[in-house]
PDB file of C-alpha atoms in Angstrom:
ATOM      1  CA  MET Y 118     100.141 -12.824 -62.578  1.00  0.00           C
ATOM      2  CA  VAL Y 119      97.786 -14.671 -64.904  1.00  0.00           C
ATOM      3  CA  GLN Y 120      94.345 -13.147 -65.024  1.00  0.00           C
ATOM      4  CA  THR Y 121      91.550 -15.669 -65.311  1.00  0.00           C
ATOM      5  CA  VAL Y 122      88.171 -14.716 -66.663  1.00  0.00           C
ATOM      6  CA  GLU Y 123      85.215 -16.298 -64.911  1.00  0.00           C
ATOM      7  CA  HIS Y 124      82.678 -17.884 -67.183  1.00  0.00           C
ATOM      8  CA  ASN Y 125      80.168 -20.669 -67.061  1.00  0.00           C
ATOM      9  CA  PRO Y 126      81.284 -24.080 -68.370  1.00  0.00           C
ATOM     10  CA  ALA Y 127      79.990 -25.389 -71.694  1.00  0.00           C
ATOM     11  CA  ARG Y 128      76.616 -27.112 -71.341  1.00  0.00           C
ATOM     12  CA  PHE Y 129      77.075 -29.534 -74.236  1.00  0.00           C
ATOM     13  CA  ASN Y 130      79.630 -32.037 -75.510  1.00  0.00           C
ATOM     14  CA  GLU Y 131      80.176 -33.771 -78.812  1.00  0.00           C
ATOM     15  CA  GLY Y 132      77.428 -36.330 -79.437  1.00  0.00           C
ATOM     16  CA  ASP Y 133      74.810 -34.601 -77.250  1.00  0.00           C
ATOM     17  CA  HIS Y 134      71.298 -34.418 -78.653  1.00  0.00           C
ATOM     18  CA  VAL Y 135      69.812 -30.942 -78.657  1.00  0.00           C
ATOM     19  CA  GLN Y 136      66.741 -29.064 -79.766  1.00  0.00           C
ATOM     20  CA  VAL Y 137      66.832 -25.565 -81.193  1.00  0.00           C
ATOM     21  CA  THR Y 138      64.651 -23.154 -79.208  1.00  0.00           C
ATOM     22  CA  ILE Y 139      61.502 -21.880 -80.858  1.00  0.00           C
ATOM     23  CA  LYS Y 140      61.457 -18.144 -80.338  1.00  0.00           C
ATOM     24  CA  SER Y 141      60.986 -15.179 -82.617  1.00  0.00           C
ATOM     25  CA  PRO Y 142      62.725 -12.226 -81.035  1.00  0.00           C
ATOM     26  CA  ILE Y 143      62.829  -8.906 -82.840  1.00  0.00           C
ATOM     27  CA  GLY Y 144      66.245  -7.957 -84.158  1.00  0.00           C
ATOM     28  CA  HIS Y 145      69.270  -9.416 -85.851  1.00  0.00           C
ATOM     29  CA  TYR Y 146      69.290 -13.183 -85.226  1.00  0.00           C
ATOM     30  CA  ARG Y 147      71.686 -15.764 -86.620  1.00  0.00           C
ATOM     31  CA  VAL Y 148      69.431 -18.792 -86.288  1.00  0.00           C
ATOM     32  CA  PRO Y 149      67.504 -19.273 -89.535  1.00  0.00           C
ATOM     33  CA  THR Y 150      63.795 -19.973 -89.008  1.00  0.00           C
ATOM     34  CA  TYR Y 151      63.959 -23.322 -90.866  1.00  0.00           C
ATOM     35  CA  ILE Y 152      66.090 -24.762 -88.035  1.00  0.00           C
ATOM     36  CA  ARG Y 153      64.065 -23.465 -85.072  1.00  0.00           C
ATOM     37  CA  GLY Y 154      62.438 -26.255 -83.061  1.00  0.00           C
ATOM     38  CA  LYS Y 155      64.438 -28.966 -84.896  1.00  0.00           C
ATOM     39  CA  ARG Y 156      66.435 -31.719 -83.231  1.00  0.00           C
ATOM     40  CA  GLY Y 157      70.090 -32.295 -83.953  1.00  0.00           C
ATOM     41  CA  THR Y 158      73.393 -33.571 -82.604  1.00  0.00           C
ATOM     42  CA  ILE Y 159      76.434 -31.598 -81.458  1.00  0.00           C
ATOM     43  CA  THR Y 160      79.263 -32.554 -83.811  1.00  0.00           C
ATOM     44  CA  LYS Y 161      81.890 -30.154 -82.477  1.00  0.00           C
ATOM     45  CA  PRO Y 162      82.086 -27.605 -79.678  1.00  0.00           C
ATOM     46  CA  LEU Y 163      83.632 -24.510 -81.305  1.00  0.00           C
ATOM     47  CA  GLY Y 164      84.680 -22.567 -78.218  1.00  0.00           C
ATOM     48  CA  ARG Y 165      83.370 -19.202 -77.087  1.00  0.00           C
ATOM     49  CA  TYR Y 166      82.499 -16.351 -79.417  1.00  0.00           C
ATOM     50  CA  ILE Y 167      81.132 -12.849 -79.090  1.00  0.00           C
ATOM     51  CA  ASN Y 168      77.375 -13.031 -79.441  1.00  0.00           C
ATOM     52  CA  PRO Y 169      76.588 -11.127 -82.663  1.00  0.00           C
ATOM     53  CA  GLU Y 170      72.993 -10.679 -81.567  1.00  0.00           C
ATOM     54  CA  GLU Y 171      74.152  -8.386 -78.767  1.00  0.00           C
ATOM     55  CA  GLU Y 172      77.073  -6.958 -80.681  1.00  0.00           C
ATOM     56  CA  ALA Y 173      74.618  -5.660 -83.304  1.00  0.00           C
ATOM     57  CA  PHE Y 174      73.186  -3.401 -80.602  1.00  0.00           C
ATOM     58  CA  GLY Y 175      76.557  -2.322 -79.226  1.00  0.00           C
ATOM     59  CA  LYS Y 176      76.217  -4.572 -76.183  1.00  0.00           C
ATOM     60  CA  ASN Y 177      79.106  -6.968 -76.774  1.00  0.00           C
ATOM     61  CA  ALA Y 178      81.371  -5.767 -73.914  1.00  0.00           C
ATOM     62  CA  GLY Y 179      83.482  -8.896 -74.357  1.00  0.00           C
ATOM     63  CA  ASN Y 180      80.463 -11.083 -73.691  1.00  0.00           C
ATOM     64  CA  LYS Y 181      81.216 -14.446 -75.227  1.00  0.00           C
ATOM     65  CA  LEU Y 182      78.896 -17.416 -75.490  1.00  0.00           C
ATOM     66  CA  TRP Y 183      79.576 -21.089 -76.104  1.00  0.00           C
ATOM     67  CA  TYR Y 184      79.153 -21.989 -79.712  1.00  0.00           C
ATOM     68  CA  TYR Y 185      78.642 -25.364 -81.408  1.00  0.00           C
ATOM     69  CA  MET Y 186      78.568 -27.093 -84.752  1.00  0.00           C
ATOM     70  CA  VAL Y 187      75.265 -28.969 -84.868  1.00  0.00           C
ATOM     71  CA  SER Y 188      74.247 -31.609 -87.373  1.00  0.00           C
ATOM     72  CA  PHE Y 189      70.673 -32.268 -88.553  1.00  0.00           C
ATOM     73  CA  VAL Y 190      69.387 -35.207 -90.595  1.00  0.00           C
ATOM     74  CA  GLN Y 191      67.998 -33.769 -93.839  1.00  0.00           C
ATOM     75  CA  LYS Y 192      65.021 -36.170 -93.956  1.00  0.00           C
ATOM     76  CA  GLU Y 193      63.954 -34.865 -90.540  1.00  0.00           C
ATOM     77  CA  LEU Y 194      64.286 -31.228 -91.598  1.00  0.00           C
ATOM     78  CA  TRP Y 195      62.357 -31.557 -94.821  1.00  0.00           C
ATOM     79  CA  PRO Y 196      59.615 -34.217 -94.973  1.00  0.00           C
ATOM     80  CA  ASP Y 197      59.806 -34.322 -98.771  1.00  0.00           C
ATOM     81  CA  TYR Y 198      63.623 -34.585 -98.927  1.00  0.00           C
ATOM     82  CA  THR Y 199      64.558 -36.775-101.879  1.00  0.00           C
ATOM     83  CA  GLY Y 200      68.301 -37.306-101.278  1.00  0.00           C
ATOM     84  CA  ALA Y 201      70.067 -40.112 -99.420  1.00  0.00           C
ATOM     85  CA  PRO Y 202      68.933 -40.870 -95.835  1.00  0.00           C
ATOM     86  CA  GLU Y 203      72.496 -40.202 -94.601  1.00  0.00           C
ATOM     87  CA  ASP Y 204      72.511 -36.609 -95.926  1.00  0.00           C
ATOM     88  CA  VAL Y 205      72.937 -33.985 -93.228  1.00  0.00           C
ATOM     89  CA  LEU Y 206      72.992 -30.237 -92.739  1.00  0.00           C
ATOM     90  CA  GLU Y 207      75.576 -28.671 -90.449  1.00  0.00           C
ATOM     91  CA  ILE Y 208      75.170 -25.248 -88.915  1.00  0.00           C
ATOM     92  CA  GLU Y 209      76.760 -23.218 -86.093  1.00  0.00           C
ATOM     93  CA  ILE Y 210      74.494 -22.266 -83.196  1.00  0.00           C
ATOM     94  CA  PHE Y 211      75.077 -20.314 -79.979  1.00  0.00           C
ATOM     95  CA  GLU Y 212      74.317 -22.035 -76.675  1.00  0.00           C
ATOM     96  CA  ASN Y 213      71.454 -19.669 -75.766  1.00  0.00           C
ATOM     97  CA  TRP Y 214      69.479 -21.204 -78.657  1.00  0.00           C
ATOM     98  CA  LEU Y 215      69.963 -24.849 -77.617  1.00  0.00           C
ATOM     99  CA  GLU Y 216      68.072 -27.066 -75.186  1.00  0.00           C
ATOM    100  CA  SER Y 217      68.895 -30.575 -73.958  1.00  0.00           C
ATOM    101  CA  ILE Y 218      66.602 -33.394 -75.008  1.00  0.00           C
TER     102      ILE Y 218
ATOM    103  CA  MET D  51      86.684   4.429-140.285  1.00  0.00           C
ATOM    104  CA  SER D  52      84.275   4.156-143.232  1.00  0.00           C
ATOM    105  CA  LYS D  53      83.595   7.114-145.527  1.00  0.00           C
ATOM    106  CA  GLU D  54      79.897   7.245-144.585  1.00  0.00           C
ATOM    107  CA  HIS D  55      80.872   7.696-140.947  1.00  0.00           C
ATOM    108  CA  ASN D  56      82.106  11.265-141.179  1.00  0.00           C
ATOM    109  CA  HIS D  57      79.642  13.366-139.187  1.00  0.00           C
ATOM    110  CA  PRO D  58      81.156  15.182-136.243  1.00  0.00           C
ATOM    111  CA  HIS D  59      80.397  13.559-132.908  1.00  0.00           C
ATOM    112  CA  ASP D  60      81.920  12.512-129.634  1.00  0.00           C
ATOM    113  CA  PRO D  61      82.664   8.776-129.917  1.00  0.00           C
ATOM    114  CA  HIS D  62      82.219   8.231-126.181  1.00  0.00           C
ATOM    115  CA  THR D  63      78.963   7.995-124.267  1.00  0.00           C
ATOM    116  CA  PRO D  64      78.881  11.027-121.993  1.00  0.00           C
ATOM    117  CA  VAL D  65      79.438  10.334-118.297  1.00  0.00           C
ATOM    118  CA  GLU D  66      76.283  11.294-116.456  1.00  0.00           C
ATOM    119  CA  HIS D  67      75.428  11.147-112.795  1.00  0.00           C
ATOM    120  CA  ASP D  68      71.696  10.906-113.101  1.00  0.00           C
ATOM    121  CA  GLU D  69      70.963   7.739-111.132  1.00  0.00           C
ATOM    122  CA  THR D  70      69.133   8.201-107.858  1.00  0.00           C
ATOM    123  CA  PRO D  71      70.864   6.238-105.100  1.00  0.00           C
ATOM    124  CA  GLY D  72      68.753   3.513-103.497  1.00  0.00           C
ATOM    125  CA  TYR D  73      67.761   3.223 -99.835  1.00  0.00           C
ATOM    126  CA  TYR D  74      70.727   1.068 -98.772  1.00  0.00           C
ATOM    127  CA  GLU D  75      73.221   3.137-100.724  1.00  0.00           C
ATOM    128  CA  ILE D  76      72.041   6.278 -98.921  1.00  0.00           C
ATOM    129  CA  LEU D  77      72.154   4.410 -95.601  1.00  0.00           C
ATOM    130  CA  GLU D  78      75.729   3.232 -96.250  1.00  0.00           C
ATOM    131  CA  ILE D  79      76.937   6.684 -97.314  1.00  0.00           C
ATOM    132  CA  SER D  80      75.279   8.331 -94.291  1.00  0.00           C
ATOM    133  CA  ILE D  81      76.818   5.890 -91.781  1.00  0.00           C
ATOM    134  CA  ARG D  82      80.231   6.063 -93.427  1.00  0.00           C
ATOM    135  CA  GLU D  83      80.216   9.868 -93.478  1.00  0.00           C
ATOM    136  CA  LEU D  84      79.062  10.014 -89.850  1.00  0.00           C
ATOM    137  CA  LEU D  85      81.828   7.635 -88.726  1.00  0.00           C
ATOM    138  CA  ILE D  86      84.396   9.725 -90.575  1.00  0.00           C
ATOM    139  CA  GLU D  87      82.964  12.997 -89.235  1.00  0.00           C
ATOM    140  CA  LYS D  88      83.106  11.691 -85.659  1.00  0.00           C
ATOM    141  CA  GLY D  89      86.712  10.642 -86.216  1.00  0.00           C
ATOM    142  CA  LEU D  90      86.037   6.930 -85.600  1.00  0.00           C
ATOM    143  CA  ILE D  91      87.439   5.870 -88.976  1.00  0.00           C
ATOM    144  CA  LYS D  92      89.445   7.588 -91.675  1.00  0.00           C
ATOM    145  CA  PRO D  93      88.487   7.653 -95.357  1.00  0.00           C
ATOM    146  CA  ASP D  94      91.780   5.919 -96.135  1.00  0.00           C
ATOM    147  CA  GLU D  95      90.841   2.982 -93.896  1.00  0.00           C
ATOM    148  CA  VAL D  96      87.674   2.373 -95.927  1.00  0.00           C
ATOM    149  CA  ARG D  97      89.672   2.514 -99.136  1.00  0.00           C
ATOM    150  CA  LYS D  98      92.358   0.205 -97.698  1.00  0.00           C
ATOM    151  CA  GLN D  99      89.784  -2.383 -96.653  1.00  0.00           C
ATOM    152  CA  ILE D 100      88.223  -2.367-100.133  1.00  0.00           C
ATOM    153  CA  GLU D 101      91.691  -2.739-101.603  1.00  0.00           C
ATOM    154  CA  LEU D 102      92.370  -5.689 -99.286  1.00  0.00           C
ATOM    155  CA  LEU D 103      89.057  -7.369-100.178  1.00  0.00           C
ATOM    156  CA  ASP D 104      89.726  -6.919-103.882  1.00  0.00           C
ATOM    157  CA  SER D 105      93.258  -8.305-103.584  1.00  0.00           C
ATOM    158  CA  ARG D 106      91.958 -11.769-102.677  1.00  0.00           C
ATOM    159  CA  SER D 107      91.034 -14.390-105.258  1.00  0.00           C
ATOM    160  CA  PRO D 108      90.568 -18.177-105.586  1.00  0.00           C
ATOM    161  CA  VAL D 109      94.283 -18.431-106.407  1.00  0.00           C
ATOM    162  CA  LEU D 110      94.919 -18.460-102.635  1.00  0.00           C
ATOM    163  CA  GLY D 111      92.441 -21.270-102.002  1.00  0.00           C
ATOM    164  CA  GLN D 112      93.993 -23.244-104.885  1.00  0.00           C
ATOM    165  CA  LYS D 113      97.407 -23.029-103.247  1.00  0.00           C
ATOM    166  CA  LEU D 114      96.027 -24.292 -99.931  1.00  0.00           C
ATOM    167  CA  VAL D 115      94.214 -27.218-101.564  1.00  0.00           C
ATOM    168  CA  VAL D 116      97.189 -28.293-103.676  1.00  0.00           C
ATOM    169  CA  ARG D 117      99.561 -28.074-100.721  1.00  0.00           C
ATOM    170  CA  ALA D 118      97.135 -30.213 -98.689  1.00  0.00           C
ATOM    171  CA  TRP D 119      96.985 -32.739-101.550  1.00  0.00           C
ATOM    172  CA  ILE D 120     100.748 -33.162-101.732  1.00  0.00           C
ATOM    173  CA  ASP D 121     101.765 -32.637 -98.103  1.00  0.00           C
ATOM    174  CA  PRO D 122      99.907 -34.850 -95.565  1.00  0.00           C
ATOM    175  CA  GLU D 123     101.309 -32.944 -92.588  1.00  0.00           C
ATOM    176  CA  PHE D 124     100.073 -29.630 -93.962  1.00  0.00           C
ATOM    177  CA  ARG D 125      96.703 -31.249 -94.658  1.00  0.00           C
ATOM    178  CA  LYS D 126      96.402 -32.164 -90.972  1.00  0.00           C
ATOM    179  CA  ARG D 127      97.313 -28.647 -89.877  1.00  0.00           C
ATOM    180  CA  LEU D 128      94.871 -27.098 -92.366  1.00  0.00           C
ATOM    181  CA  LEU D 129      91.984 -29.258 -91.139  1.00  0.00           C
ATOM    182  CA  ASP D 130      92.931 -28.709 -87.521  1.00  0.00           C
ATOM    183  CA  ASN D 131      93.251 -24.909 -87.628  1.00  0.00           C
ATOM    184  CA  GLY D 132      92.550 -23.193 -90.936  1.00  0.00           C
ATOM    185  CA  ASN D 133      93.614 -19.733 -89.764  1.00  0.00           C
ATOM    186  CA  ARG D 134      97.034 -20.905 -88.602  1.00  0.00           C
ATOM    187  CA  ALA D 135      97.669 -23.030 -91.708  1.00  0.00           C
ATOM    188  CA  ALA D 136      96.639 -20.174 -94.034  1.00  0.00           C
ATOM    189  CA  GLU D 137      98.896 -17.760 -92.184  1.00  0.00           C
ATOM    190  CA  GLU D 138     101.732 -20.249 -92.525  1.00  0.00           C
ATOM    191  CA  MET D 139     101.281 -19.795 -96.305  1.00  0.00           C
ATOM    192  CA  GLY D 140     101.317 -16.008 -95.908  1.00  0.00           C
ATOM    193  CA  ILE D 141      97.526 -15.650 -96.213  1.00  0.00           C
ATOM    194  CA  THR D 142      96.054 -13.529 -93.423  1.00  0.00           C
ATOM    195  CA  ILE D 143      92.475 -14.207 -92.339  1.00  0.00           C
ATOM    196  CA  TYR D 144      91.816 -10.509 -91.837  1.00  0.00           C
ATOM    197  CA  ASP D 145      88.181 -10.556 -90.722  1.00  0.00           C
ATOM    198  CA  ASP D 146      88.313 -12.244 -87.303  1.00  0.00           C
ATOM    199  CA  THR D 147      86.475 -15.348 -88.480  1.00  0.00           C
ATOM    200  CA  ALA D 148      87.329 -19.029 -88.018  1.00  0.00           C
ATOM    201  CA  PHE D 149      88.494 -20.394 -91.347  1.00  0.00           C
ATOM    202  CA  THR D 150      87.208 -23.969 -91.374  1.00  0.00           C
ATOM    203  CA  VAL D 151      88.221 -26.453 -94.046  1.00  0.00           C
ATOM    204  CA  LEU D 152      85.799 -29.284 -94.829  1.00  0.00           C
ATOM    205  CA  GLU D 153      87.451 -32.468 -96.036  1.00  0.00           C
ATOM    206  CA  ASP D 154      85.747 -34.442 -98.792  1.00  0.00           C
ATOM    207  CA  THR D 155      86.292 -38.204 -98.704  1.00  0.00           C
ATOM    208  CA  ARG D 156      85.103 -41.098-100.864  1.00  0.00           C
ATOM    209  CA  ASP D 157      82.044 -41.287 -98.612  1.00  0.00           C
ATOM    210  CA  THR D 158      81.300 -37.606 -97.983  1.00  0.00           C
ATOM    211  CA  HIS D 159      80.801 -34.571-100.195  1.00  0.00           C
ATOM    212  CA  HIS D 160      80.574 -31.052 -98.730  1.00  0.00           C
ATOM    213  CA  MET D 161      78.907 -27.962-100.135  1.00  0.00           C
ATOM    214  CA  ILE D 162      78.697 -24.500 -98.579  1.00  0.00           C
ATOM    215  CA  VAL D 163      75.957 -21.881 -98.374  1.00  0.00           C
ATOM    216  CA  CYS D 164      74.982 -18.885 -96.278  1.00  0.00           C
ATOM    217  CA  THR D 165      71.185 -18.849 -96.032  1.00  0.00           C
ATOM    218  CA  LEU D 166      71.104 -15.619 -93.998  1.00  0.00           C
ATOM    219  CA  CYS D 167      73.319 -13.441 -96.188  1.00  0.00           C
ATOM    220  CA  SER D 168      76.603 -14.034 -98.019  1.00  0.00           C
ATOM    221  CA  CYS D 169      79.195 -15.417 -95.535  1.00  0.00           C
ATOM    222  CA  TYR D 170      82.010 -16.717 -97.705  1.00  0.00           C
ATOM    223  CA  PRO D 171      85.730 -17.400 -97.170  1.00  0.00           C
ATOM    224  CA  ARG D 172      86.645 -14.062 -98.792  1.00  0.00           C
ATOM    225  CA  ALA D 173      90.176 -14.126 -97.383  1.00  0.00           C
ATOM    226  CA  VAL D 174      91.022 -17.163 -99.526  1.00  0.00           C
ATOM    227  CA  LEU D 175      88.461 -17.047-102.379  1.00  0.00           C
ATOM    228  CA  GLY D 176      87.840 -13.328-102.892  1.00  0.00           C
ATOM    229  CA  LEU D 177      84.316 -12.004-103.383  1.00  0.00           C
ATOM    230  CA  PRO D 178      81.518 -14.566-103.797  1.00  0.00           C
ATOM    231  CA  PRO D 179      79.906 -15.116-107.204  1.00  0.00           C
ATOM    232  CA  ASP D 180      76.490 -13.502-107.730  1.00  0.00           C
ATOM    233  CA  TRP D 181      74.680 -16.850-107.773  1.00  0.00           C
ATOM    234  CA  TYR D 182      76.053 -17.643-104.306  1.00  0.00           C
ATOM    235  CA  LYS D 183      74.254 -14.552-102.984  1.00  0.00           C
ATOM    236  CA  SER D 184      71.017 -15.238-104.864  1.00  0.00           C
ATOM    237  CA  LYS D 185      67.900 -16.147-102.885  1.00  0.00           C
ATOM    238  CA  GLN D 186      67.422 -19.147-105.170  1.00  0.00           C
ATOM    239  CA  TYR D 187      70.767 -20.728-104.267  1.00  0.00           C
ATOM    240  CA  ARG D 188      70.518 -19.806-100.589  1.00  0.00           C
ATOM    241  CA  SER D 189      67.083 -21.318-100.124  1.00  0.00           C
ATOM    242  CA  ARG D 190      67.461 -24.356-102.367  1.00  0.00           C
ATOM    243  CA  ALA D 191      70.989 -25.445-101.354  1.00  0.00           C
ATOM    244  CA  VAL D 192      69.816 -26.419 -97.853  1.00  0.00           C
ATOM    245  CA  LYS D 193      66.589 -28.046 -98.950  1.00  0.00           C
ATOM    246  CA  GLU D 194      67.526 -29.864-102.135  1.00  0.00           C
ATOM    247  CA  PRO D 195      71.324 -29.849-102.387  1.00  0.00           C
ATOM    248  CA  ARG D 196      71.452 -32.779-104.789  1.00  0.00           C
ATOM    249  CA  SER D 197      69.125 -31.087-107.296  1.00  0.00           C
ATOM    250  CA  VAL D 198      71.196 -27.892-107.095  1.00  0.00           C
ATOM    251  CA  LEU D 199      74.379 -29.929-107.600  1.00  0.00           C
ATOM    252  CA  ALA D 200      72.821 -31.660-110.616  1.00  0.00           C
ATOM    253  CA  GLU D 201      72.025 -28.248-112.137  1.00  0.00           C
ATOM    254  CA  PHE D 202      75.733 -27.444-111.815  1.00  0.00           C
ATOM    255  CA  GLY D 203      76.416 -30.727-113.646  1.00  0.00           C
ATOM    256  CA  THR D 204      77.529 -32.529-110.505  1.00  0.00           C
ATOM    257  CA  ILE D 205      75.973 -35.910-109.820  1.00  0.00           C
ATOM    258  CA  ILE D 206      76.818 -37.313-106.399  1.00  0.00           C
ATOM    259  CA  PRO D 207      75.970 -41.032-106.130  1.00  0.00           C
ATOM    260  CA  ASP D 208      73.430 -41.929-103.420  1.00  0.00           C
ATOM    261  CA  GLU D 209      76.018 -43.949-101.478  1.00  0.00           C
ATOM    262  CA  VAL D 210      78.019 -40.740-100.945  1.00  0.00           C
ATOM    263  CA  GLN D 211      76.687 -38.580 -98.106  1.00  0.00           C
ATOM    264  CA  VAL D 212      76.018 -34.941 -98.986  1.00  0.00           C
ATOM    265  CA  VAL D 213      76.776 -32.511 -96.153  1.00  0.00           C
ATOM    266  CA  ILE D 214      75.559 -28.950 -96.630  1.00  0.00           C
ATOM    267  CA  ASN D 215      77.237 -26.411 -94.330  1.00  0.00           C
ATOM    268  CA  ASP D 216      75.202 -23.300 -93.589  1.00  0.00           C
ATOM    269  CA  SER D 217      77.485 -20.504 -92.406  1.00  0.00           C
ATOM    270  CA  THR D 218      75.708 -18.192 -89.965  1.00  0.00           C
ATOM    271  CA  ALA D 219      78.160 -16.180 -87.850  1.00  0.00           C
ATOM    272  CA  SER D 220      81.826 -16.826 -87.041  1.00  0.00           C
ATOM    273  CA  GLN D 221      82.810 -19.781 -89.241  1.00  0.00           C
ATOM    274  CA  ARG D 222      83.918 -19.464 -92.861  1.00  0.00           C
ATOM    275  CA  TYR D 223      83.989 -22.729 -94.762  1.00  0.00           C
ATOM    276  CA  MET D 224      86.044 -23.913 -97.703  1.00  0.00           C
ATOM    277  CA  VAL D 225      85.782 -27.370 -99.228  1.00  0.00           C
ATOM    278  CA  LEU D 226      88.938 -29.459 -99.611  1.00  0.00           C
ATOM    279  CA  PRO D 227      87.909 -31.548-102.606  1.00  0.00           C
ATOM    280  CA  LEU D 228      89.146 -35.066-103.351  1.00  0.00           C
ATOM    281  CA  ARG D 229      92.217 -35.232-105.544  1.00  0.00           C
ATOM    282  CA  PRO D 230      91.032 -36.976-108.707  1.00  0.00           C
ATOM    283  CA  GLU D 231      92.560 -40.268-109.800  1.00  0.00           C
ATOM    284  CA  GLY D 232      94.962 -39.954-112.685  1.00  0.00           C
ATOM    285  CA  THR D 233      96.671 -36.834-111.304  1.00  0.00           C
ATOM    286  CA  GLU D 234      99.508 -38.676-109.534  1.00  0.00           C
ATOM    287  CA  HIS D 235     102.101 -37.380-112.025  1.00  0.00           C
ATOM    288  CA  PHE D 236     100.685 -33.808-112.179  1.00  0.00           C
ATOM    289  CA  THR D 237     102.884 -30.839-111.340  1.00  0.00           C
ATOM    290  CA  GLU D 238     101.674 -28.336-108.727  1.00  0.00           C
ATOM    291  CA  GLU D 239     100.796 -25.940-111.511  1.00  0.00           C
ATOM    292  CA  GLN D 240      98.693 -28.573-113.289  1.00  0.00           C
ATOM    293  CA  LEU D 241      96.957 -29.427-110.010  1.00  0.00           C
ATOM    294  CA  GLU D 242      96.171 -25.760-109.313  1.00  0.00           C
ATOM    295  CA  LYS D 243      94.386 -25.512-112.675  1.00  0.00           C
ATOM    296  CA  ILE D 244      91.831 -28.156-111.755  1.00  0.00           C
ATOM    297  CA  VAL D 245      91.069 -26.605-108.350  1.00  0.00           C
ATOM    298  CA  THR D 246      88.593 -23.965-109.477  1.00  0.00           C
ATOM    299  CA  ARG D 247      86.581 -21.618-107.264  1.00  0.00           C
ATOM    300  CA  ASP D 248      83.451 -23.737-107.568  1.00  0.00           C
ATOM    301  CA  THR D 249      85.241 -26.914-106.423  1.00  0.00           C
ATOM    302  CA  MET D 250      86.080 -25.093-103.177  1.00  0.00           C
ATOM    303  CA  ILE D 251      82.426 -24.043-102.747  1.00  0.00           C
ATOM    304  CA  GLY D 252      81.597 -27.693-103.361  1.00  0.00           C
ATOM    305  CA  VAL D 253      79.189 -27.294-106.280  1.00  0.00           C
ATOM    306  CA  THR D 254      81.490 -29.116-108.648  1.00  0.00           C
ATOM    307  CA  LEU D 255      84.437 -31.536-108.544  1.00  0.00           C
ATOM    308  CA  PRO D 256      87.979 -31.095-109.883  1.00  0.00           C
ATOM    309  CA  LYS D 257      88.117 -32.547-113.378  1.00  0.00           C
ATOM    310  CA  ILE D 258      91.015 -33.579-115.577  1.00  0.00           C
ATOM    311  CA  GLU D 259      90.613 -31.725-118.864  1.00  0.00           C
ATOM    312  CA  GLN D 260      90.092 -34.007-121.820  1.00  0.00           C
TER     313      GLN D 260
END
């Protein structure tokens, strides 16, 4: 018999616009501060991964979260950006750090 | 040996253990010894992992890039699932990460960084260079990638988009650079020579030696 694991469906799809949550929890977090509060676009859903933020405290217990590649326009990240307007930054972010806009 | 140099002495600098270990070194030793003492890992496993890490080098990445350059079907598989394509070439991605290959085109140039620490595709490139781990590179690569590239001697024209990939948790990136024009007649060995470590980090481009 095939065992199915219950989990919530992914909240975002490719092309969705998202905003990174502004929060400053204490601990080991994988979202660099320069990206917090910024707006970007999902370029690729990456599947579900163990949340390293919980794993760091021994609380992984197979708890996986949806994970996405998100793209940010450089000129919006850095007001004094001098490169081309098309330049982007891509970064992986877990779903618990993303909000719909 | 010259005639003046005839006084008796030991030609080697004596081996001394007089350096005080730093905070993180003590922390690492303590955790490692505790894990061993509690029977969770064996000393040989630590040694084996170091041996595995040290056995990897950019030679593996070179082979993947060259194969992708000459075999369009392999290229597709490599871009689609890096782990599977690497394993097809006998390269295990031993650290449970997603090996993600970023394809450069005429319109897009990729460059990789890890702003938080030193995430790097160690399985295919070996250990990262010191500059990759420096705070300077990590902070500047995301904010002014074109200036950093220029300091490496790489000028990307404004009509080419620069994509900087910041690796934060499960993904490990490697750049698949563009095969330069004029290499159509090159042998695999000649192609491998121009695919250097830094071209796979994306801070420089493969160049035909003059």
